[in-house]
Coordinates of C-alpha atoms in Angstrom, one line a residue:
M1 CA 15.3 0.2 -6.0
A2 CA 12.6 -1.3 -3.5
V3 CA 9.7 -3.7 -4.9
I4 CA 6.6 -2.7 -2.9
K5 CA 3.6 -5.0 -3.6
I6 CA -0.4 -5.0 -2.1
A7 CA -2.3 -8.2 -2.0
R8 CA -5.5 -8.2 -1.4
Y9 CA -7.7 -11.3 -1.0
E10 CA -10.7 -12.8 0.6
V11 CA -11.2 -15.7 2.6
A12 CA -14.3 -18.3 3.3
P13 CA -15.8 -16.9 6.4
G14 CA -15.3 -20.4 8.0
S15 CA -11.5 -20.2 7.4
T16 CA -10.2 -17.4 9.0
D17 CA -9.1 -18.6 12.1
A18 CA -6.8 -21.2 10.1
I19 CA -5.7 -18.3 7.4
E20 CA -4.9 -16.2 10.4
S21 CA -2.5 -18.8 12.2
A22 CA -1.2 -19.1 8.7
I23 CA -0.5 -15.8 8.4
V24 CA 1.3 -15.2 11.7
E25 CA 3.4 -18.1 10.9
F26 CA 4.5 -16.8 7.3
A27 CA 5.0 -13.6 9.0
D28 CA 7.6 -15.1 11.5
Y29 CA 9.0 -17.0 8.5
V30 CA 9.7 -13.7 6.8
Q31 CA 11.4 -12.4 9.5
R32 CA 13.5 -15.2 10.4
K33 CA 14.6 -16.0 6.7
L34 CA 13.8 -13.2 4.5
G35 CA 16.4 -10.4 5.8
D36 CA 15.8 -8.2 3.0
S37 CA 12.3 -8.2 2.3
S38 CA 9.1 -7.5 4.8
W39 CA 5.6 -8.8 5.1
T40 CA 2.7 -7.2 6.8
T41 CA -1.3 -8.2 6.5
Y42 CA -4.1 -6.5 7.6
R43 CA -7.2 -7.3 8.2
D44 CA -10.5 -5.3 7.4
R45 CA -12.2 -4.1 10.3
Y46 CA -15.9 -4.2 9.0
D47 CA -15.2 -7.3 6.9
P48 CA -12.9 -9.9 8.7
T49 CA -12.7 -12.0 5.7
R50 CA -10.7 -9.7 3.7
Y51 CA -7.1 -8.8 3.9
V52 CA -4.3 -7.0 2.2
S53 CA -1.1 -7.9 2.8
V54 CA 2.4 -5.3 2.1
I55 CA 5.0 -6.6 0.6
I56 CA 8.4 -4.8 0.3
A57 CA 11.6 -6.2 -0.9
D58 CA 14.8 -4.1 -1.3
D59 CA 15.5 -5.0 -4.8
E60 CA 14.1 -7.5 -7.8
E61 CA 16.3 -10.4 -6.5
A62 CA 15.1 -10.2 -2.8
D63 CA 11.3 -10.1 -4.5
R64 CA 12.5 -13.1 -6.3
R65 CA 13.6 -14.8 -3.4
H66 CA 10.3 -14.0 -1.4
R67 CA 8.1 -15.2 -4.3
E68 CA 10.3 -18.7 -4.6
A69 CA 10.9 -19.0 -1.0
S70 CA 9.6 -22.6 0.5
G71 CA 7.9 -20.8 3.3
T72 CA 6.0 -18.7 0.7
V73 CA 4.9 -22.0 -1.3
E74 CA 4.0 -23.2 2.0
F75 CA 1.8 -20.4 2.8
A76 CA 0.4 -20.3 -0.8
E77 CA -1.1 -23.9 -0.2
K78 CA -2.8 -22.9 2.7
L79 CA -4.1 -19.6 1.7
Y80 CA -5.3 -20.5 -1.7
P81 CA -7.7 -23.3 -1.5
N82 CA -9.6 -20.9 1.1
V83 CA -9.4 -17.8 -1.4
I84 CA -12.8 -16.7 -2.7
G85 CA -12.1 -15.0 -6.2
D86 CA -8.5 -14.2 -6.7
V87 CA -5.4 -12.5 -4.8
V88 CA -5.3 -9.4 -6.4
F89 CA -1.4 -8.2 -6.8
T90 CA -0.8 -4.4 -7.5
E91 CA 2.6 -3.2 -7.6
Y92 CA 3.8 0.6 -6.1
D93 CA 6.6 3.1 -6.4
L94 CA 7.2 4.9 -2.9
V95 CA 6.4 8.5 -3.3
A96 CA 7.1 9.7 0.7
S97 CA 7.0 7.6 3.9
S98 CA 7.3 9.2 7.7
E99 CA 9.3 6.1 8.2
S100 CA 13.0 5.5 7.3
H101 CA 13.7 2.7 5.0
R102 CA 16.0 0.6 3.8

């Protein structure tokens, strides 16, 4: 069963360029190295310091690999020092989608 998580976070206003560069690098890493998971990030249209990331892993093992991957660790090292408050993770179950899923 797929593992679906949403991560919400806010970063310091002066760090958005560096964070978005790290976001792009990490998305590329996930695409190249973690074929059994995906990671997509959106920026709040009205507050460009707020982001939401959607993480989808094929199963619990793929989720573990995603969390423990070297690219994930490197991204977290860039992100967390710039986060205001906490990164809030919430796990979801799929109800319905217009997209095909793995």
